Every structure is written in C-alpha cells, then in structure tokens.
PDB file of C-alpha atoms in Angstrom:
ATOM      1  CA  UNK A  27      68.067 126.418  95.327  1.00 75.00           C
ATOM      2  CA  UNK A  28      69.170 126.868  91.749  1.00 92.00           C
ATOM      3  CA  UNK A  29      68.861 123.041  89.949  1.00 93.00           C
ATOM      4  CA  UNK A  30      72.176 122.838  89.497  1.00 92.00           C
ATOM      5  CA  UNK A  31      72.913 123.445  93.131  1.00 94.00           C
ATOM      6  CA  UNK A  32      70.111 120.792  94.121  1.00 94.00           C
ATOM      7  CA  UNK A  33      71.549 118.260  91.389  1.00 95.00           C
ATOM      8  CA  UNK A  34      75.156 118.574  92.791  1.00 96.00           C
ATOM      9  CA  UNK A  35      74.310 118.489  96.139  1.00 95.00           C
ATOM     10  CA  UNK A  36      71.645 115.222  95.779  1.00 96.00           C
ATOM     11  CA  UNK A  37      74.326 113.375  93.740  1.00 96.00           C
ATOM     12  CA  UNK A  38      77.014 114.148  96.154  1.00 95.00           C
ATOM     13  CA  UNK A  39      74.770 112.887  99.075  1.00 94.00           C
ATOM     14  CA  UNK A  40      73.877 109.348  96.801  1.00 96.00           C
ATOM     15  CA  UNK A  41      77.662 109.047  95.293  1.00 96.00           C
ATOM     16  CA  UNK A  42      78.998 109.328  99.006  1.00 93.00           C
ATOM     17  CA  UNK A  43      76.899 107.858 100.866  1.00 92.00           C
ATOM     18  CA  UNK A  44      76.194 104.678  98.286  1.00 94.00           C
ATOM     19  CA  UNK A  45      79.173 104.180  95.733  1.00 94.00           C
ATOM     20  CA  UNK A  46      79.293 105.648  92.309  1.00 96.00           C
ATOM     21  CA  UNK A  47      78.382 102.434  90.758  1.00 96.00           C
ATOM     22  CA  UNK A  48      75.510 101.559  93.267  1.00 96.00           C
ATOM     23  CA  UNK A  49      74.074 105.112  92.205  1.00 96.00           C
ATOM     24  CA  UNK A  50      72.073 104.636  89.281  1.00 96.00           C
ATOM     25  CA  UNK A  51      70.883 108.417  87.163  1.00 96.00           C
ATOM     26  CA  UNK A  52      67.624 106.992  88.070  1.00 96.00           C
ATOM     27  CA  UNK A  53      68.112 107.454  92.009  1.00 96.00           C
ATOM     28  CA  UNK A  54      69.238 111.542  90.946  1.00 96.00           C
ATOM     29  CA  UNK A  55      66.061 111.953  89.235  1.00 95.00           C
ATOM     30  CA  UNK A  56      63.880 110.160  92.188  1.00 96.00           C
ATOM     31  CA  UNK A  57      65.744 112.149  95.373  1.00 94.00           C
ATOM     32  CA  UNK A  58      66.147 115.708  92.968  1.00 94.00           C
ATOM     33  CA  UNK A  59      62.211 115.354  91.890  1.00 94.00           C
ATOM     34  CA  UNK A  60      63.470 116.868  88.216  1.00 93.00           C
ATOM     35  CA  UNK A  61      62.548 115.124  85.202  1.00 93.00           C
ATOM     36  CA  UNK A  62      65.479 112.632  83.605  1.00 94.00           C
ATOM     37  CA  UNK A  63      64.937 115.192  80.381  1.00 96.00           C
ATOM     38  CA  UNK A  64      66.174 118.214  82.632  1.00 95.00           C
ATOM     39  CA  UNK A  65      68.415 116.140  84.968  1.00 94.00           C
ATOM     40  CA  UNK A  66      70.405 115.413  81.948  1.00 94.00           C
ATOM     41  CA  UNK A  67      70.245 118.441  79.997  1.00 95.00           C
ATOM     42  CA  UNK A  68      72.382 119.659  83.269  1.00 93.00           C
ATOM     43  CA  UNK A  69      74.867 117.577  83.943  1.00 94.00           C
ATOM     44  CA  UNK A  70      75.219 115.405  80.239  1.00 93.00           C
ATOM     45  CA  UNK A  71      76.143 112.239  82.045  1.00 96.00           C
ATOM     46  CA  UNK A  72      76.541 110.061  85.016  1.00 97.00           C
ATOM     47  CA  UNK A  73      80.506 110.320  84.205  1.00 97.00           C
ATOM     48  CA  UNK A  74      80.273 114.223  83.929  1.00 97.00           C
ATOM     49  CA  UNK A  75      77.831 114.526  87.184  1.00 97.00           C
ATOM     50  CA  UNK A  76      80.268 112.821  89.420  1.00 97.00           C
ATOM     51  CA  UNK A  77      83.430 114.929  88.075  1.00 98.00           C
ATOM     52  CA  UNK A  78      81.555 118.073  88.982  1.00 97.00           C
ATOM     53  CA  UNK A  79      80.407 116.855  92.494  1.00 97.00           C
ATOM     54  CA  UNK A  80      84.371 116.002  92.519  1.00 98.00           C
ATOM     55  CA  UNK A  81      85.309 119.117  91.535  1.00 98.00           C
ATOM     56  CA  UNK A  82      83.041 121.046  94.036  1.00 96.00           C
ATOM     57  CA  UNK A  83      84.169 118.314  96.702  1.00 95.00           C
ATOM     58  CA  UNK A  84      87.440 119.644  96.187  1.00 97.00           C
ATOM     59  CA  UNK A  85      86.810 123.347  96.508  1.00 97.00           C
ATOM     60  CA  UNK A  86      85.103 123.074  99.572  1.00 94.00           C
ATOM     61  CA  UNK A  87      87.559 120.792 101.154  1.00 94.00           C
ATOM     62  CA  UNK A  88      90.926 123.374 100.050  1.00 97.00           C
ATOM     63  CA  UNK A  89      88.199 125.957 101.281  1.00 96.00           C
ATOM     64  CA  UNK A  90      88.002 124.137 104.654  1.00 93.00           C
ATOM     65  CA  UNK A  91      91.600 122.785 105.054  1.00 96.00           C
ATOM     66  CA  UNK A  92      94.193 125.596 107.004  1.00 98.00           C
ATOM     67  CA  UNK A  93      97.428 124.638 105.431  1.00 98.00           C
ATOM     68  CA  UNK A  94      99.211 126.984 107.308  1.00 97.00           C
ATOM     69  CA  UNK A  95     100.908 124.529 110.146  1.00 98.00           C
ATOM     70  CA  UNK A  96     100.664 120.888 110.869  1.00 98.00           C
ATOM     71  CA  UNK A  97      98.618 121.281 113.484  1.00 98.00           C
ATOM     72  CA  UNK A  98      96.266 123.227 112.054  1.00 98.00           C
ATOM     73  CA  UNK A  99      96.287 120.723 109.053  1.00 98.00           C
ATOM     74  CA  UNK A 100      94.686 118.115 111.367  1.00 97.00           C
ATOM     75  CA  UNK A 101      92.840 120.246 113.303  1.00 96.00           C
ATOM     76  CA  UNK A 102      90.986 120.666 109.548  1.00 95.00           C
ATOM     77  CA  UNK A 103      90.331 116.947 109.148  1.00 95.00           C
ATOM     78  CA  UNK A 104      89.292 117.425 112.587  1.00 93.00           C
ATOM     79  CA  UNK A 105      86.404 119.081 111.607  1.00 90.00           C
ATOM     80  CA  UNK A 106      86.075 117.682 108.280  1.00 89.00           C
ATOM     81  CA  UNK A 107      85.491 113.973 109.191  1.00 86.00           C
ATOM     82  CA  UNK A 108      84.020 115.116 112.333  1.00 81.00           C
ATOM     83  CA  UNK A 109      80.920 117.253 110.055  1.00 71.00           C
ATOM     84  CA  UNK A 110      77.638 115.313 109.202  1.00 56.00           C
ATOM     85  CA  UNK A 111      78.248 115.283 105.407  1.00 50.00           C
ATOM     86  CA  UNK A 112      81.808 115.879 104.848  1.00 57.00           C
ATOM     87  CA  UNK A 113      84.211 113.031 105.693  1.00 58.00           C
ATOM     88  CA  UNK A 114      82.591 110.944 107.688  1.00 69.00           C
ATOM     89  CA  UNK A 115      82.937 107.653 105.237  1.00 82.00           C
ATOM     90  CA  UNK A 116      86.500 108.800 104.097  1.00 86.00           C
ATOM     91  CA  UNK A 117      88.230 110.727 101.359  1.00 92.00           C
ATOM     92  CA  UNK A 118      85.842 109.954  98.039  1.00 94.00           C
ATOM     93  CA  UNK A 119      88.294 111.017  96.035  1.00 96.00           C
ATOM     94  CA  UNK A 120      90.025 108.022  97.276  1.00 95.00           C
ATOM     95  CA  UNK A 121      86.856 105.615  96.800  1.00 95.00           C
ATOM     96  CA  UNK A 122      85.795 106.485  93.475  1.00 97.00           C
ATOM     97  CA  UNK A 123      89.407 105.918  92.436  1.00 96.00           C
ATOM     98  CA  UNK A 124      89.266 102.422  93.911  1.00 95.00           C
ATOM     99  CA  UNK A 125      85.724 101.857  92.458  1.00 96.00           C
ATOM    100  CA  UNK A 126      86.441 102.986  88.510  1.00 96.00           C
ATOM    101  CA  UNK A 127      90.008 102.086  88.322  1.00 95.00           C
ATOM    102  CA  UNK A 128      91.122 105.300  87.044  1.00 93.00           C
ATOM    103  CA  UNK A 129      89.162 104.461  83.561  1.00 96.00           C
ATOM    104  CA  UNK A 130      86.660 107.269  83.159  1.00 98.00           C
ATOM    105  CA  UNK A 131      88.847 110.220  81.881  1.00 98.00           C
ATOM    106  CA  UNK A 132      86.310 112.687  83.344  1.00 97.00           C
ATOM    107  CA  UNK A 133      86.817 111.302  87.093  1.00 98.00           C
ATOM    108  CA  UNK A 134      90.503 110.388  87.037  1.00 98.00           C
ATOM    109  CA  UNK A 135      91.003 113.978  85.734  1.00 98.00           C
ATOM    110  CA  UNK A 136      89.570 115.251  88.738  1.00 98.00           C
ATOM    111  CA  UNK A 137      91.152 112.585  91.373  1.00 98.00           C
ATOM    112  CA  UNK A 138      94.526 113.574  89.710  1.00 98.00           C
ATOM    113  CA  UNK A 139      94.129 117.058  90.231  1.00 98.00           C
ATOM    114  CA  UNK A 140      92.993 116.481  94.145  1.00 98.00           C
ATOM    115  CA  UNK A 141      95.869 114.403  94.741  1.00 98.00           C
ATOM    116  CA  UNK A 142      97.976 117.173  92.712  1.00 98.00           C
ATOM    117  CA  UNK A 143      96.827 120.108  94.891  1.00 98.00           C
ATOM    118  CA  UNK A 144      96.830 118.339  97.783  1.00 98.00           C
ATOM    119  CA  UNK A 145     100.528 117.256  97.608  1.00 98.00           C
ATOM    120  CA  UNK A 146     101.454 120.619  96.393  1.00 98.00           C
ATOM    121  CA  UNK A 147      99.795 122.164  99.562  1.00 98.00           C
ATOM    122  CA  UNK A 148     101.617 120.066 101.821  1.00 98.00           C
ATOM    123  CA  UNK A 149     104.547 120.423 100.298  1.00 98.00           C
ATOM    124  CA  UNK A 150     104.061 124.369 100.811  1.00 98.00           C
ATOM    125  CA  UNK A 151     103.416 123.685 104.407  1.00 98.00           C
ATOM    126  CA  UNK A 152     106.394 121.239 105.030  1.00 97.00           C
ATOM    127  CA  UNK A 153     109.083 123.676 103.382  1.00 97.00           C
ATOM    128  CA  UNK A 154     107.783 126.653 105.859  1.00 96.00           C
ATOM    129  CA  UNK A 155     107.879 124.591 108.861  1.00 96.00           C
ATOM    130  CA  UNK A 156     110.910 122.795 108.432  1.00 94.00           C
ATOM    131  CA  UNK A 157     112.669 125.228 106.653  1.00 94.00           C
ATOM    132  CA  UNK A 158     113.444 123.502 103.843  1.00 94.00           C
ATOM    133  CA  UNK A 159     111.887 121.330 100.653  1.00 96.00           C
ATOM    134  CA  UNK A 160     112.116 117.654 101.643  1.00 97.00           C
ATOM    135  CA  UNK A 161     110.068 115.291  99.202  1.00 98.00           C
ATOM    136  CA  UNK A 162     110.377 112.696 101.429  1.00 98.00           C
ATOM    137  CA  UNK A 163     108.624 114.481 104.793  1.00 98.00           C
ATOM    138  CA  UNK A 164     106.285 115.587 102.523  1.00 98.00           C
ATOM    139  CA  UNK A 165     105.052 111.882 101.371  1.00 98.00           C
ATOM    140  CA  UNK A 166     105.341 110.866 105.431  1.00 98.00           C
ATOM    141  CA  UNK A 167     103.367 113.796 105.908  1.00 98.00           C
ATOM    142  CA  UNK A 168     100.615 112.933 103.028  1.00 98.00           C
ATOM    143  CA  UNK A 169     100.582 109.446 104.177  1.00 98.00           C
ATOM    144  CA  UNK A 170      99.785 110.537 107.698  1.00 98.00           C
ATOM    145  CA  UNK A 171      97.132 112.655 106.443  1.00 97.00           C
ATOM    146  CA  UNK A 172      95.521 110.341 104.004  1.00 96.00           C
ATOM    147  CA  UNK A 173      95.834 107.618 106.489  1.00 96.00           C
ATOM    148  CA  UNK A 174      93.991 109.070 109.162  1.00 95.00           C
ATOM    149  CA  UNK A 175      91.179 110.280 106.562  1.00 93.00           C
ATOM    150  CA  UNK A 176      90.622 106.294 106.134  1.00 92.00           C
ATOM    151  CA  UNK A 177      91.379 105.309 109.172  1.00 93.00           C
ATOM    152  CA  UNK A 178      89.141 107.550 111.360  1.00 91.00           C
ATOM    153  CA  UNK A 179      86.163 105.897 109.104  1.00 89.00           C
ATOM    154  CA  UNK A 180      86.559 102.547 111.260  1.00 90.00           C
ATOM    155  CA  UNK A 181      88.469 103.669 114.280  1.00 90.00           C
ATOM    156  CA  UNK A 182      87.384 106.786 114.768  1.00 88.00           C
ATOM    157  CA  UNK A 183      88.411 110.198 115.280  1.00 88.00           C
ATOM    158  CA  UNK A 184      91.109 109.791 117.499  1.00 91.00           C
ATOM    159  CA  UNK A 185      93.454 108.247 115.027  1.00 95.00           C
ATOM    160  CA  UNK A 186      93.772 111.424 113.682  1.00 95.00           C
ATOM    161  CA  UNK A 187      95.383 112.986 116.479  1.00 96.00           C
ATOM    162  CA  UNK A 188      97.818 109.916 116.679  1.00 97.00           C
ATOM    163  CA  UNK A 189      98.859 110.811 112.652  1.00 98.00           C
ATOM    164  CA  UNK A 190      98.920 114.426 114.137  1.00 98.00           C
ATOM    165  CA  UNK A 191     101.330 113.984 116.622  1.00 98.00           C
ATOM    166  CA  UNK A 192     103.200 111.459 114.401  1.00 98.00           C
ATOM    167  CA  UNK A 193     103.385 114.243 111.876  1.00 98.00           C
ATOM    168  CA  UNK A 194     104.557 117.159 114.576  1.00 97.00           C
ATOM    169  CA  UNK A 195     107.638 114.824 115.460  1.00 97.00           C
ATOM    170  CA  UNK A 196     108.694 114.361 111.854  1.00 97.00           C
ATOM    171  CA  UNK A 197     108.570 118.007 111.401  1.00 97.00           C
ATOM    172  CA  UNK A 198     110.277 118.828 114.895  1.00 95.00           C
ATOM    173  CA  UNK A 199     113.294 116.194 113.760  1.00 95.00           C
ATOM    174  CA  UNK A 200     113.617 117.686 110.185  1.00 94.00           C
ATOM    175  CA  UNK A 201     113.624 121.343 111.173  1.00 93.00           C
ATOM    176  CA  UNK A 202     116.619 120.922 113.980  1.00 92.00           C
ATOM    177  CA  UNK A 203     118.803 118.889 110.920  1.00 88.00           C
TER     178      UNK A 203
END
C-alpha cells in the first residue's frame, strides 16, 4: 500500500469512526506508523487530510450508488450502510458539516460539492422516472434518502426500506399527473 493510500484510508477509519475534532494528527501518525515529518509532507494539514478522505468518500460512494431507479437507489444505501466501513455511523459528509460549521473552506468545499452531485443525481433519476423535472419530488426524494442514511444509524436498516417505499409512491403519484 502506497502511503498515501495507507494515510487516506487510516484517517478515514479515525475521522469516521471518532469525529474530526476528536482526531488529533497525532492519532494518524500513531495508527499509519509514518513519521509526523512524512505524514505531513503528504497531506499539508489536518484541514487538507480530511477534504481528501472527503473527496475519496465521495467517489466511492457515486461509484457504489445505482442512480438508475428508485429502487435501485435504496437498494445502494442498502449495501452501503449495511458494509463494515461504509455507512454504518451515517453520511460523514453530514457530520463533519455539523461538527466545523461550514468554517474550514477546504471541507465545506467538499460537503458542497457532495450535496451538489448528489442532488443533481437525483434529480437525473426523478425526471426519467416520472417523466418530468419536478424540484419539489426531487427534495422529497433527497430528504427520504438522507433521512434514512441517519436514521438507519439508530433504528436500523429497515428504515430504509420504509423511505424506499415512501419514495416509490411519490414517484408512482407524480408520473400518472
């Protein structure tokens, strides 16, 4: 594993599992076994380090996620939250919003462009389901989703078949308008 593989993937493990505040540089060097001298010469910063475990976070989640119909939408966060180290705890886009405020360019940069791409995705889906662009379905939709990624932290999977099926009657109503 190349370091900046093992970096990424240590500091992923510590920001997800722990917070990004509770995860100190420190706690990279200690679980990566680099020196702080080449642990830094990699990744500049503790701001810059989580924006590119964001960043890959994202590429393997659009990676994962079939946008091609609602149910295979939630069949994806199916197997997303259901997966050891993917989204068991939630979305972390979502928590390391709530834990910097939006005040470290870096991160919110990276949130922002989740939330963009995620919206835009669903928005794609939505308009070839229901046959036409509807903003609104697509925020019921979103809200479903996102919901269900939080809520299937402290209920469990099942919720997300409950946003899945709340999300296949939207769709079914919107497409026969």
């Amino acid at each position: 594993m190349d370091i900046d593989t093992q970096l990424l993937s240590a500091a992923e493990r510590l920001f997800d599992h722990d917070g990004f505040n509770a995860t100190g540089m420190g706690r990279v060097v200690n679980e990566t076994r680099l020196s702080s001298r080449t642990v830094y010469k990699h990744v500049g910063s503790k701001n810059a380090l989580m924006a590119r475990v964001l960043a890959e976070r994202r590429k393997r989640f659009f990676e994962h996620t079939d946008f091609t119909t609602t149910t295979a939408l939630f069949a994806s966060l199916q197997r997303w939250a259901d997966a050891d180290a993917e989204g068991v705890r939630g979305c972390l886009f979502f928590r390391v919003q709530a834990e910097t405020g939006g005040s470290i360019p870096e991160i919110a940069a990276q949130v922002a462009a989740y939330q963009a791409q995620l919206r835009t995705r669903i928005a794609d889906l939505v308009a070839s389901e229901a046959g036409v662009v509807d903003e609104q379905l697509t925020d019921q939709i979103l809200a479903l989703f996102e919901g269900a990624t939080t809520a299937a932290t402290y209920r469990g999977t099942a919720v997300i078949e409950a946003a899945h099926a709340c999300a296949l009657e939207l769709v079914r109503k919107r497409a026969q308008q």
